[in-house]
PDB file of C-alpha atoms in Angstrom:
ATOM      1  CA  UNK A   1      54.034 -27.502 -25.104  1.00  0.00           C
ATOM      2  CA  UNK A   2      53.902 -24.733 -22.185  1.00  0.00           C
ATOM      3  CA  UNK A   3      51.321 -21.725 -22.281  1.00  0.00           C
ATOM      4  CA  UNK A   4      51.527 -18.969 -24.694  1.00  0.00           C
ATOM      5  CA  UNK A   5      52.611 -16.072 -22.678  1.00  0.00           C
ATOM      6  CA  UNK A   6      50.583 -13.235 -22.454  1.00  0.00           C
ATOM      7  CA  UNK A   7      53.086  -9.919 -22.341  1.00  0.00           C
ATOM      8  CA  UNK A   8      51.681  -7.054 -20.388  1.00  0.00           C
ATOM      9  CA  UNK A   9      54.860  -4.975 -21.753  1.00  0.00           C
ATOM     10  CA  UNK A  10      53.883  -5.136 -25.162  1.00  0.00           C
ATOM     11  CA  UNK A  11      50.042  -5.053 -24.715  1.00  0.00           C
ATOM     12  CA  UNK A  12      50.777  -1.318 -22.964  1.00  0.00           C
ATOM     13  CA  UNK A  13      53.117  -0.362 -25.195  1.00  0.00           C
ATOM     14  CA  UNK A  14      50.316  -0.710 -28.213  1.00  0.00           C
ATOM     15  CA  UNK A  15      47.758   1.086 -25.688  1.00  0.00           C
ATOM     16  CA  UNK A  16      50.032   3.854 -25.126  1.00  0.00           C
ATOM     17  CA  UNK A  17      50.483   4.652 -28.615  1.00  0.00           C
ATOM     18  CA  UNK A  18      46.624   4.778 -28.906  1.00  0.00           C
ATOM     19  CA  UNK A  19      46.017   6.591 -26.039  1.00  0.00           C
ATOM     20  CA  UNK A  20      49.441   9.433 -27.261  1.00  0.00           C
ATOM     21  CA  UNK A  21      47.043   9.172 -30.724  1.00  0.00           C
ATOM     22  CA  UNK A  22      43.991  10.158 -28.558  1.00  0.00           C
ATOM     23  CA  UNK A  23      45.415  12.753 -27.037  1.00  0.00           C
ATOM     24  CA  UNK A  24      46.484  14.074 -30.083  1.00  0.00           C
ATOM     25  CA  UNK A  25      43.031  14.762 -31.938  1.00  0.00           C
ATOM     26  CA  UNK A  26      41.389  16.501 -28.641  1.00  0.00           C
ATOM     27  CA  UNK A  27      40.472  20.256 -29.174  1.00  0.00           C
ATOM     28  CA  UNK A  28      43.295  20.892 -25.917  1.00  0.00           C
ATOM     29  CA  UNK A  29      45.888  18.212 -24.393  1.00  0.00           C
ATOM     30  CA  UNK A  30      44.199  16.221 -21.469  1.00  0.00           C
ATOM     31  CA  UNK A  31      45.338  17.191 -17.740  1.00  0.00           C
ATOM     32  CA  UNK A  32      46.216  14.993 -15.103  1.00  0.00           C
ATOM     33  CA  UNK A  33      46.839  15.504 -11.373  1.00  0.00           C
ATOM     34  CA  UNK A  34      48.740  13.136  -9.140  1.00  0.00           C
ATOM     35  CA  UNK A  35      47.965  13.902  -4.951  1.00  0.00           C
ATOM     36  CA  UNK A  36      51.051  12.621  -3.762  1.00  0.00           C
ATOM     37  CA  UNK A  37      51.380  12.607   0.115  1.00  0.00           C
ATOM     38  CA  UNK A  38      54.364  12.181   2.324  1.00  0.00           C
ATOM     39  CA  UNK A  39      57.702  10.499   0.619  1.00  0.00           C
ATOM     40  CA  UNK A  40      57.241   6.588   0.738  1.00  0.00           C
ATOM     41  CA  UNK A  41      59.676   5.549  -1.561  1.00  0.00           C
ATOM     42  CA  UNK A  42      57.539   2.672  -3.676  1.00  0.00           C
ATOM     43  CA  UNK A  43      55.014   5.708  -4.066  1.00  0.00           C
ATOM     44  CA  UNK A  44      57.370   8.074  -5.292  1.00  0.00           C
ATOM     45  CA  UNK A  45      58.449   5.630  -7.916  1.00  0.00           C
ATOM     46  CA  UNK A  46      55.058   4.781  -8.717  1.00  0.00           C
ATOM     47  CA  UNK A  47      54.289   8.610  -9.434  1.00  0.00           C
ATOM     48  CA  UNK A  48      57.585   9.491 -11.189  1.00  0.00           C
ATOM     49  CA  UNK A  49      56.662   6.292 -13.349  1.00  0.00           C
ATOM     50  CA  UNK A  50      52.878   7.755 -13.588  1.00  0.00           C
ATOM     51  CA  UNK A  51      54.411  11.320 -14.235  1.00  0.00           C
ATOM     52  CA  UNK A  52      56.431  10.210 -17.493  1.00  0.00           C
ATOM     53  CA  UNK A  53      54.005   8.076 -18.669  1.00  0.00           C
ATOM     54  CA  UNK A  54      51.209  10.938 -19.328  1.00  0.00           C
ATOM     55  CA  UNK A  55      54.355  13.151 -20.804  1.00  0.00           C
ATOM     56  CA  UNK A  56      55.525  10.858 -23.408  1.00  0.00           C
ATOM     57  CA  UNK A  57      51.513  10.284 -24.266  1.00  0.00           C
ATOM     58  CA  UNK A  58      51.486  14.227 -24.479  1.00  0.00           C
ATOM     59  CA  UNK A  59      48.974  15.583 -21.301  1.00  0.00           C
ATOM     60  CA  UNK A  60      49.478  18.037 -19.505  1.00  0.00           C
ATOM     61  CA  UNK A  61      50.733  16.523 -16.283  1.00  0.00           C
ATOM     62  CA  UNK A  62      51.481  18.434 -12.468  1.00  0.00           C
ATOM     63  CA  UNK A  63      52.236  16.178  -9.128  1.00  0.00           C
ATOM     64  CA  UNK A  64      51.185  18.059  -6.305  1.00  0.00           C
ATOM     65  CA  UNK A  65      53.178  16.996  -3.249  1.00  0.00           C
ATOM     66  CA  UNK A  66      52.506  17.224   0.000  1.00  0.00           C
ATOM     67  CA  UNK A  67      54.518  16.201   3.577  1.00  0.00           C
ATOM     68  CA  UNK A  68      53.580  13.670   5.624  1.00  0.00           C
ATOM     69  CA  UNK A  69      52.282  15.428   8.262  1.00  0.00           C
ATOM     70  CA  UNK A  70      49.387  17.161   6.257  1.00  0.00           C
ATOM     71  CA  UNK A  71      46.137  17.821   7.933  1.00  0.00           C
ATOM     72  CA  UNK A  72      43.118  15.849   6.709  1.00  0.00           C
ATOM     73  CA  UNK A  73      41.101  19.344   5.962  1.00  0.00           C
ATOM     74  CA  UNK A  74      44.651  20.285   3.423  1.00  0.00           C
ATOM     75  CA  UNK A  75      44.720  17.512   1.641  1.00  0.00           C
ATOM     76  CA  UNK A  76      41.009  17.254   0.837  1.00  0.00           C
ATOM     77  CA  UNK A  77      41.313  21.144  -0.035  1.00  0.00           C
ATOM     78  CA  UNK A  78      44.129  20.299  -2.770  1.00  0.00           C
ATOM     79  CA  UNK A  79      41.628  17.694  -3.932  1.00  0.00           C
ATOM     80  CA  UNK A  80      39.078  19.957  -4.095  1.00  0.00           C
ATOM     81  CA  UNK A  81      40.663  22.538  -5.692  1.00  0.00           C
ATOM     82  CA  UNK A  82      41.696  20.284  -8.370  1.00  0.00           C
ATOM     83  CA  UNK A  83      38.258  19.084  -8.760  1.00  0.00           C
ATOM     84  CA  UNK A  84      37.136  22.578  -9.758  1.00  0.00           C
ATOM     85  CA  UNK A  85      40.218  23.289 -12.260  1.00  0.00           C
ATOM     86  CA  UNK A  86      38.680  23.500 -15.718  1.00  0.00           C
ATOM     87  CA  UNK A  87      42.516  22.142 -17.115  1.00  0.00           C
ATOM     88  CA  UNK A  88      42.550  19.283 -15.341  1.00  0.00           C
ATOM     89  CA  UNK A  89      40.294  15.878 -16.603  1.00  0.00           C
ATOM     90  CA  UNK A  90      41.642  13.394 -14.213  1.00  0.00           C
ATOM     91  CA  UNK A  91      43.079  13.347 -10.428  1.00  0.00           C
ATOM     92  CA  UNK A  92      44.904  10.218  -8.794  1.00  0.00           C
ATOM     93  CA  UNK A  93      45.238  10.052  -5.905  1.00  0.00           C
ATOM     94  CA  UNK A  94      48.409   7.650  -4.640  1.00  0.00           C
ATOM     95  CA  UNK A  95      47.711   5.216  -2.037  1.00  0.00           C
ATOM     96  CA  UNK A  96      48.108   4.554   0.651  1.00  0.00           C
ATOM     97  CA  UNK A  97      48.207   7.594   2.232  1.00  0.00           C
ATOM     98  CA  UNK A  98      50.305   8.347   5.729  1.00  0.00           C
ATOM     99  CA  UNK A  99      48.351   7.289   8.455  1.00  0.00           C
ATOM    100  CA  UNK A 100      45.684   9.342  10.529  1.00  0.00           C
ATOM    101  CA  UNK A 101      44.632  10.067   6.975  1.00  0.00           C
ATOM    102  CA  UNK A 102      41.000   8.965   5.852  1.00  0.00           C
ATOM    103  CA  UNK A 103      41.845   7.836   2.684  1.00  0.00           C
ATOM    104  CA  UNK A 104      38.118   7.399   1.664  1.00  0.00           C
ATOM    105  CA  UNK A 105      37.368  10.618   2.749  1.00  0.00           C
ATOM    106  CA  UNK A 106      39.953  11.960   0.403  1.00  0.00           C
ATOM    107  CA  UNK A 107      38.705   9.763  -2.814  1.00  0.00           C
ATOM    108  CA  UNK A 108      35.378  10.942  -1.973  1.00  0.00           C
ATOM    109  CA  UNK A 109      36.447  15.116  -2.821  1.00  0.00           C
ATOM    110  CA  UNK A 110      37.207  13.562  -6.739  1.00  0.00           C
ATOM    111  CA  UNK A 111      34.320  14.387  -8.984  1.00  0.00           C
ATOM    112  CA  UNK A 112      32.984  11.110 -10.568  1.00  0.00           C
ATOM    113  CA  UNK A 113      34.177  12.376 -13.944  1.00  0.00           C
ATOM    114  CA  UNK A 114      37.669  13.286 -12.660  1.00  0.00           C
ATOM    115  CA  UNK A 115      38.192   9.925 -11.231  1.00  0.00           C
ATOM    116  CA  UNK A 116      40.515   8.188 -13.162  1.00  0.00           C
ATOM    117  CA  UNK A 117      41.505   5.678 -10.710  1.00  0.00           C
ATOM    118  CA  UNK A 118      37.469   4.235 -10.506  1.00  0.00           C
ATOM    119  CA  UNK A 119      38.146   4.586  -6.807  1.00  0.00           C
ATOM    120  CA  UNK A 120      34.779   6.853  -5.538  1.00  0.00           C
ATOM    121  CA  UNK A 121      31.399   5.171  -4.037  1.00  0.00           C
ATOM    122  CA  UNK A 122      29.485   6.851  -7.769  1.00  0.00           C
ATOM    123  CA  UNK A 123      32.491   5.186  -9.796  1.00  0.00           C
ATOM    124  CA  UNK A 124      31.484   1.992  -8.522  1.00  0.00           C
ATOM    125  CA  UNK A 125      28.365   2.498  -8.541  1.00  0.00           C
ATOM    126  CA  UNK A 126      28.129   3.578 -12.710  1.00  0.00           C
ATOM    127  CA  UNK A 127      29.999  -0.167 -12.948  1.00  0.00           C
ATOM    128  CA  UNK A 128      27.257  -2.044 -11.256  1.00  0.00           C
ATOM    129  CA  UNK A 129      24.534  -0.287 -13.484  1.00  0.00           C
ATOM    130  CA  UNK A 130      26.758  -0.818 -16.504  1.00  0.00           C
ATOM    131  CA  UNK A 131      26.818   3.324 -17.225  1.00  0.00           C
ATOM    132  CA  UNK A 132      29.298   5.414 -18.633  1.00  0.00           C
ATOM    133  CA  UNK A 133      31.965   5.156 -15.355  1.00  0.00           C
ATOM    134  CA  UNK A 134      35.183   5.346 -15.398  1.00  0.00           C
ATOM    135  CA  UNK A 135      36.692   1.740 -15.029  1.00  0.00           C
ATOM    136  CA  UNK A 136      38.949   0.722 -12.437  1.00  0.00           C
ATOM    137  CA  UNK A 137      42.553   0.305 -14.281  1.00  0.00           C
ATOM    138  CA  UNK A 138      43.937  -3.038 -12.753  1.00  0.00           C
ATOM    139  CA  UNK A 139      40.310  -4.900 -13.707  1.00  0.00           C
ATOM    140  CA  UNK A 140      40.301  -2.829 -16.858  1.00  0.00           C
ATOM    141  CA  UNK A 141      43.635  -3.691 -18.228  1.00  0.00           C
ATOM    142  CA  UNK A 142      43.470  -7.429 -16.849  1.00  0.00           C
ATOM    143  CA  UNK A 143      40.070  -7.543 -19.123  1.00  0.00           C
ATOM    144  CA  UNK A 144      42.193  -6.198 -21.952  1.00  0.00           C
ATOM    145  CA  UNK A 145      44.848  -9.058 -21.493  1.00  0.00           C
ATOM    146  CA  UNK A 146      41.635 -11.617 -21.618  1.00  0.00           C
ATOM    147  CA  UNK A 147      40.216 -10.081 -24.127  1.00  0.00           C
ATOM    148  CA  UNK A 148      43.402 -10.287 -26.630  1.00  0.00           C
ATOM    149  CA  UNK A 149      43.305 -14.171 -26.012  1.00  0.00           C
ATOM    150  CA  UNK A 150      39.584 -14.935 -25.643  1.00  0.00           C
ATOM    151  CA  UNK A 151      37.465 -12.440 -27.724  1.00  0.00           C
ATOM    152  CA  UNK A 152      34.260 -14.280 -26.745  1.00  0.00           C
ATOM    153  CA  UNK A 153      33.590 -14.715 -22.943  1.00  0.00           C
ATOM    154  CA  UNK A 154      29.898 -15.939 -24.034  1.00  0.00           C
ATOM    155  CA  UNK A 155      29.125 -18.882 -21.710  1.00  0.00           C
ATOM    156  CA  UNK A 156      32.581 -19.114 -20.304  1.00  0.00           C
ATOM    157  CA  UNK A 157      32.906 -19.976 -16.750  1.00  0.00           C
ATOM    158  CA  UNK A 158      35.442 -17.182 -15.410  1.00  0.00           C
ATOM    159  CA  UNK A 159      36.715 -17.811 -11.655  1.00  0.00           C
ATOM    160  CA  UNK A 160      38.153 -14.646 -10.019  1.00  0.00           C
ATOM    161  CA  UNK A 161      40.191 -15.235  -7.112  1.00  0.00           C
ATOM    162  CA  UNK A 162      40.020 -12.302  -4.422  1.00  0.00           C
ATOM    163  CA  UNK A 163      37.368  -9.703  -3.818  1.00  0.00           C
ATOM    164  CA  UNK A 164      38.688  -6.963  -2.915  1.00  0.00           C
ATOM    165  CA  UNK A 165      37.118  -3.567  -3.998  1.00  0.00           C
ATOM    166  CA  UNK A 166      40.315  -2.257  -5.967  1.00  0.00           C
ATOM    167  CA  UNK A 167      40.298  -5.674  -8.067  1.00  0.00           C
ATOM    168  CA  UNK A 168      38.493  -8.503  -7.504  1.00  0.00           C
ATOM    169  CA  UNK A 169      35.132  -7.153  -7.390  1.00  0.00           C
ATOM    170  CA  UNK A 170      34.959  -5.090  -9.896  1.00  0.00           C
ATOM    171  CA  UNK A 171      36.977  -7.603 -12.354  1.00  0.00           C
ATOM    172  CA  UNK A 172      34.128  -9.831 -11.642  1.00  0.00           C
ATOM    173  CA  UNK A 173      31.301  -7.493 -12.857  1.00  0.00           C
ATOM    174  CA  UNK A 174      33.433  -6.569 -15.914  1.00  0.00           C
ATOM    175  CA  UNK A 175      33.414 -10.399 -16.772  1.00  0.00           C
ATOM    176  CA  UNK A 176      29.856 -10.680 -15.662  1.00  0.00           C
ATOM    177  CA  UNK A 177      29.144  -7.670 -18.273  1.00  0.00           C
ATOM    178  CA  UNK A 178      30.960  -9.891 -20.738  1.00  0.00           C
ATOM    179  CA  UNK A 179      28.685 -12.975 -20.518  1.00  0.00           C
ATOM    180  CA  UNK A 180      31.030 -14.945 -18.360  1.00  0.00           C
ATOM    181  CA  UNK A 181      29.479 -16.773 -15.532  1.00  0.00           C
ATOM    182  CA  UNK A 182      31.523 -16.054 -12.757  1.00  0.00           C
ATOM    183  CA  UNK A 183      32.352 -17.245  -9.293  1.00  0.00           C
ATOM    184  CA  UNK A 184      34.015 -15.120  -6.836  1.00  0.00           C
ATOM    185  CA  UNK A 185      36.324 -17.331  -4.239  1.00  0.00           C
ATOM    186  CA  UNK A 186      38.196 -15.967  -1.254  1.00  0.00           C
ATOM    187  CA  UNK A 187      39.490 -17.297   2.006  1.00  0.00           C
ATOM    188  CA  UNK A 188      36.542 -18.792   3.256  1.00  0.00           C
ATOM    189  CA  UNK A 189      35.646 -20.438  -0.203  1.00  0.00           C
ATOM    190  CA  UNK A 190      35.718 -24.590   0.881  1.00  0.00           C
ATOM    191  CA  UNK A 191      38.147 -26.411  -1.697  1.00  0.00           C
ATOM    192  CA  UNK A 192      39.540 -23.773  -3.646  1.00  0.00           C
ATOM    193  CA  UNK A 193      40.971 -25.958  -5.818  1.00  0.00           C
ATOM    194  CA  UNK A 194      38.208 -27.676  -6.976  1.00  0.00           C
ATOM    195  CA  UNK A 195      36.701 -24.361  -7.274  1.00  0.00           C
ATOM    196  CA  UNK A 196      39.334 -22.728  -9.778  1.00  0.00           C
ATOM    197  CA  UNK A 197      39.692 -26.224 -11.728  1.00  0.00           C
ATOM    198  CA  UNK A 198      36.091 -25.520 -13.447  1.00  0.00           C
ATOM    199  CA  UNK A 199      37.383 -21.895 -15.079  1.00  0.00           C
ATOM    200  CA  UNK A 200      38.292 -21.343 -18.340  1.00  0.00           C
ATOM    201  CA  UNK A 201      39.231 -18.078 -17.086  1.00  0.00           C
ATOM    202  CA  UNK A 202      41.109 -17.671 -13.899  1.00  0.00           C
ATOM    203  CA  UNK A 203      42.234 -14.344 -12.082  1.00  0.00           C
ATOM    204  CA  UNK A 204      43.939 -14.116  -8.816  1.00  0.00           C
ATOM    205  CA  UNK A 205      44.329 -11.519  -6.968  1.00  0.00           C
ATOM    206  CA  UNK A 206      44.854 -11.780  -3.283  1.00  0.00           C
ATOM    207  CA  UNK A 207      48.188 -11.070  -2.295  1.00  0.00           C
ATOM    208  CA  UNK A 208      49.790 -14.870  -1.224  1.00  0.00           C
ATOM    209  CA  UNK A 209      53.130 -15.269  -2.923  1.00  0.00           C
ATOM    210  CA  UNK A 210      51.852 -18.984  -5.307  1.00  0.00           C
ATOM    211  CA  UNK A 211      48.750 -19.562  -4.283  1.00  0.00           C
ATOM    212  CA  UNK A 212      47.671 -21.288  -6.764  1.00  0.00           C
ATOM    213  CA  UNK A 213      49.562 -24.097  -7.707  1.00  0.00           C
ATOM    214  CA  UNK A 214      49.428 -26.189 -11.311  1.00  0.00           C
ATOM    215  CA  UNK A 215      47.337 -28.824 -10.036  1.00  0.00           C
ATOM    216  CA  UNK A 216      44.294 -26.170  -9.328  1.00  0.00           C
ATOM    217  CA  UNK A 217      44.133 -24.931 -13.306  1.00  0.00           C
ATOM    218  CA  UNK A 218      41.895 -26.486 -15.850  1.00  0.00           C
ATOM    219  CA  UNK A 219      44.476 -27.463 -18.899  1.00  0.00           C
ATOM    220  CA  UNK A 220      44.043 -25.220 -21.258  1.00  0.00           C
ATOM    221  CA  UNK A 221      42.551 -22.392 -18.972  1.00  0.00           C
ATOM    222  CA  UNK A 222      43.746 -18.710 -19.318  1.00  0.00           C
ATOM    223  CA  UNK A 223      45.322 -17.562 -16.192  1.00  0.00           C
ATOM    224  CA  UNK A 224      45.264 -13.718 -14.826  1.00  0.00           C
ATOM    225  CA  UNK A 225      47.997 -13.225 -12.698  1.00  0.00           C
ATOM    226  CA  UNK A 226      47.862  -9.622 -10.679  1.00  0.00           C
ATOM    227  CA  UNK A 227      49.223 -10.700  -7.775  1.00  0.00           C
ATOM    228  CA  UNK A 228      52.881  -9.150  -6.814  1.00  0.00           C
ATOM    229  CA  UNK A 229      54.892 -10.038  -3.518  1.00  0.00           C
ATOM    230  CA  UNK A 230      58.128  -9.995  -2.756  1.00  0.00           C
ATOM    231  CA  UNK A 231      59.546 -12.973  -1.279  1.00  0.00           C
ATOM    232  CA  UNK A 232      63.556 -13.963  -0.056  1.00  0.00           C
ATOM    233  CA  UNK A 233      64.987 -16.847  -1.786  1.00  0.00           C
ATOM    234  CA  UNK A 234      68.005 -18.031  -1.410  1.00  0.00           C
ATOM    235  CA  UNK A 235      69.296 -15.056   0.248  1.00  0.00           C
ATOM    236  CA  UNK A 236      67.854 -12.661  -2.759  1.00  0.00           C
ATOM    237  CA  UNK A 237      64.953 -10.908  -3.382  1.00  0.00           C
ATOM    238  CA  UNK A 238      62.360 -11.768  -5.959  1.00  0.00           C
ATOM    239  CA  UNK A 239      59.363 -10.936  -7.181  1.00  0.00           C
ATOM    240  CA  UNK A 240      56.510 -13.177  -7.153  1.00  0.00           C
ATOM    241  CA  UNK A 241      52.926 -13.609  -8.366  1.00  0.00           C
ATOM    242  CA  UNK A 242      49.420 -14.909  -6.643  1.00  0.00           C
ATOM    243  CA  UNK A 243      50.165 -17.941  -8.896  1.00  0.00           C
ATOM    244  CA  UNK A 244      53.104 -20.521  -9.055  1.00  0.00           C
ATOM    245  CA  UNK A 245      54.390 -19.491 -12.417  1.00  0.00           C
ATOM    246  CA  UNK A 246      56.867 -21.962 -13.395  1.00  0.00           C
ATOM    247  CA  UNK A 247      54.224 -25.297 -12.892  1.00  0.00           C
ATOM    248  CA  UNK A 248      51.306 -23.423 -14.357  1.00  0.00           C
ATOM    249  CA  UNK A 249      52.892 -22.479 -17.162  1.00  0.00           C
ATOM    250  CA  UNK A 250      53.009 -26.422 -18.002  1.00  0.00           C
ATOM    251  CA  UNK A 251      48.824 -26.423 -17.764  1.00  0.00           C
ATOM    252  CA  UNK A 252      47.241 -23.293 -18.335  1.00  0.00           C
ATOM    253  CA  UNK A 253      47.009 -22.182 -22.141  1.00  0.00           C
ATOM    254  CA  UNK A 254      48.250 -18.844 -21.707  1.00  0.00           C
ATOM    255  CA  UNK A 255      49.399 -16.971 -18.530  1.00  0.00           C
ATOM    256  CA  UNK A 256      50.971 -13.464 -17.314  1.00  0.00           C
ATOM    257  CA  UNK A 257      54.380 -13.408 -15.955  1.00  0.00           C
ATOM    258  CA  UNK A 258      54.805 -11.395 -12.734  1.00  0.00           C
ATOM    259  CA  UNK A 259      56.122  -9.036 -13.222  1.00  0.00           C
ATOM    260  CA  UNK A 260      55.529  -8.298 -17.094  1.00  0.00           C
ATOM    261  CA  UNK A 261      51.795  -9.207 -17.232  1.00  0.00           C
ATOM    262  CA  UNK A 262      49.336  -6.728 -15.680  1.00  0.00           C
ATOM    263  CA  UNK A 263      51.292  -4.563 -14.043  1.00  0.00           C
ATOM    264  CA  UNK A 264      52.036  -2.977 -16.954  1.00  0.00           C
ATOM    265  CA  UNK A 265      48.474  -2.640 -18.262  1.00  0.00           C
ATOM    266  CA  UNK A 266      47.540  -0.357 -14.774  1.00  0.00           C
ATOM    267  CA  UNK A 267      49.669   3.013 -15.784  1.00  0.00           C
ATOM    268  CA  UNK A 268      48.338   2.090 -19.689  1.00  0.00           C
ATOM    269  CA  UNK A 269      44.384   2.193 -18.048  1.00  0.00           C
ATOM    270  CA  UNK A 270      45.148   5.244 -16.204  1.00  0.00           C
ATOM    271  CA  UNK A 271      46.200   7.348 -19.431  1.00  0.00           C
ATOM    272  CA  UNK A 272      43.271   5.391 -21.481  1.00  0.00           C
ATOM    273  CA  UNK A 273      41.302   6.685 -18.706  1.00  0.00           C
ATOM    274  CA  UNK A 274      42.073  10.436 -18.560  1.00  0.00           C
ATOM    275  CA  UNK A 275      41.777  10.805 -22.480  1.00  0.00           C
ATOM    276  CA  UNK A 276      38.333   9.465 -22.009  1.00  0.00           C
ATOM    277  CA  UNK A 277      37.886  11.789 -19.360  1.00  0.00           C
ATOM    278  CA  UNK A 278      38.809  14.151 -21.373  1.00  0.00           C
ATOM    279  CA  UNK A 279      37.025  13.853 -24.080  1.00  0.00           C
ATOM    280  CA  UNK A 280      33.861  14.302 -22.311  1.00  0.00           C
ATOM    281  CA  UNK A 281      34.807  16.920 -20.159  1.00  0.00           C
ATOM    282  CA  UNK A 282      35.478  18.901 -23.854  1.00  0.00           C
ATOM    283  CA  UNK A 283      32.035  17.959 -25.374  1.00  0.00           C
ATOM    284  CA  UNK A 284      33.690  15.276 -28.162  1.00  0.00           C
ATOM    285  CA  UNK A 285      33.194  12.013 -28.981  1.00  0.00           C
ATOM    286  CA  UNK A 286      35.900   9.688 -27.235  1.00  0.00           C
ATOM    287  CA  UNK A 287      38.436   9.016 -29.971  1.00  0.00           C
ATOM    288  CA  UNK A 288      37.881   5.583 -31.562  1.00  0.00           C
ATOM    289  CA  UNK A 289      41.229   4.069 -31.318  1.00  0.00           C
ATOM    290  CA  UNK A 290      40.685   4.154 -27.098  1.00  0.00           C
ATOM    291  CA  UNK A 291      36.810   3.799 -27.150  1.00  0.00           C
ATOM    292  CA  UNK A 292      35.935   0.278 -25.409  1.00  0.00           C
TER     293      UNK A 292
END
């Protein structure tokens, strides 16, 4: 029969509303900052994407730009300053940054209750002890997709593909905090196959165009795509996921599409994010229509 799909598109659209509703009922409208350094041209769409977003959910939004050749001492002062700006709840800062720029350095000047993005050492930190952090937004909304098809992670086994510190890490303590028993594979994980055949939950994220091909998912399995690479096919350009789409789509039980699976759910977590923010900063009780 194929796997049910699981649409990203409409799963943000429904957070957005919620988040807009949020936003609505706080005391003053939540602010959010964008650092945006030099002009790469994926990050400026990324930000002008970013930059309607938080308009149509009603914050007060400002991107701060900066050129390329900024010193490491300015941008860390914008940072800072924005840090200590009563207006503003949250402050992104988009990666990557030019180089000759520490970019932990940077994340390090955000205020653990400014940091939308879950990015700082005390963000990652509150997620290990299970406290009151802001959560990481790919992981977050990925656990939002899962969460829409599988309610109940209780004795699951959930295999998360990647461990990176943006994703696969933390996506694996956000399962773990779910009752999942999780395994984290990565590139010197012996028989990966064998490895991601046992989850009834699997998430990739590593960055290899179809990685993971049909005969490595458990039939019925739900499978987290958040891969996104673009490859050259037949003299055009397409993009691509961590997992070989078409074939798995004949095994798994349901599946993202890239791109239309969590892509979208990453600007939706970064608004959910900055009302919670918010929220606290203003001394109310995070509104229950974006309250985990």
């Amino acid at each position: 029969m194929g796997a049910q799909l699981i649409d990203g598109k409409a799963a943000a659209a429904r957070l957005r509303a919620d988040v807009a509703e949020a936003a609505a009922m706080l005391p003053r409208k939540p602010g959010l900052a964008v650092v945006l350094v030099g002009d790469d041209a994926a990050s400026q769409v990324y930000v002008a994407s970013k930059e309607k977003a938080a308009a149509k959910a009603g914050f007060e939004g400002r991107v701060h730009r900066l050129p390329a050749d900024s010193s490491q001492n300015a941008v860390e002062e914008v940072v800072r300053s924005l840090g200590a700006d009563d207006a503003v709840d949250g402050i992104l800062v988009q990666l990557p940054l030019p180089k000759g720029l520490n970019e932990d350095a940077v994340i390090a000047c955000i205020p653990t209750e400014k940091d939308v993005d879950g990015l700082t050492a005390a963000s990652a930190g509150q997620l290990v002890l299970g406290g009151e952090g802001l959560v990481p937004c790919t992981p977050q909304g990925s656990m939002l997709l899962i969460r829409d098809e599988l309610p109940d992670l209780s004795g699951k086994t959930a295999v998360v593909v990647g461990r990176s510190i943006l994703v696969g890490k933390p996506l694996a303590l956000l399962l773990l905090e779910k009752n999942a028993t999780v395994t984290v594979a990565h590139s010197r994980t012996k028989d990966l196959g064998a490895v991601c055949r046992e989850a009834d939950v699997l998430c990739v994220a590593v960055g290899r165009p179809e990685l993971v091909t049909k005969d490595m998912i458990k039939p019925g399995a739900i499978v987290i795509d958040v891969g996104i690479n673009r490859v050259e096919r037949g003299g055009e350009s397409k993009l691509v996921g961590d997992v070989a789409f078409d074939e798995a789509k004949e095994v798994a039980g349901a599946i993202t599409p890239v791109p239309g699976g969590v892509g979208p759910m990453t600007i939706a977590c970064l608004l959910r994010n900055t009302v919670v923010a918010s929220a606290r900063r203003q001394g109310v009780a995070v509104p229950e229509v974006v309250a985990d």
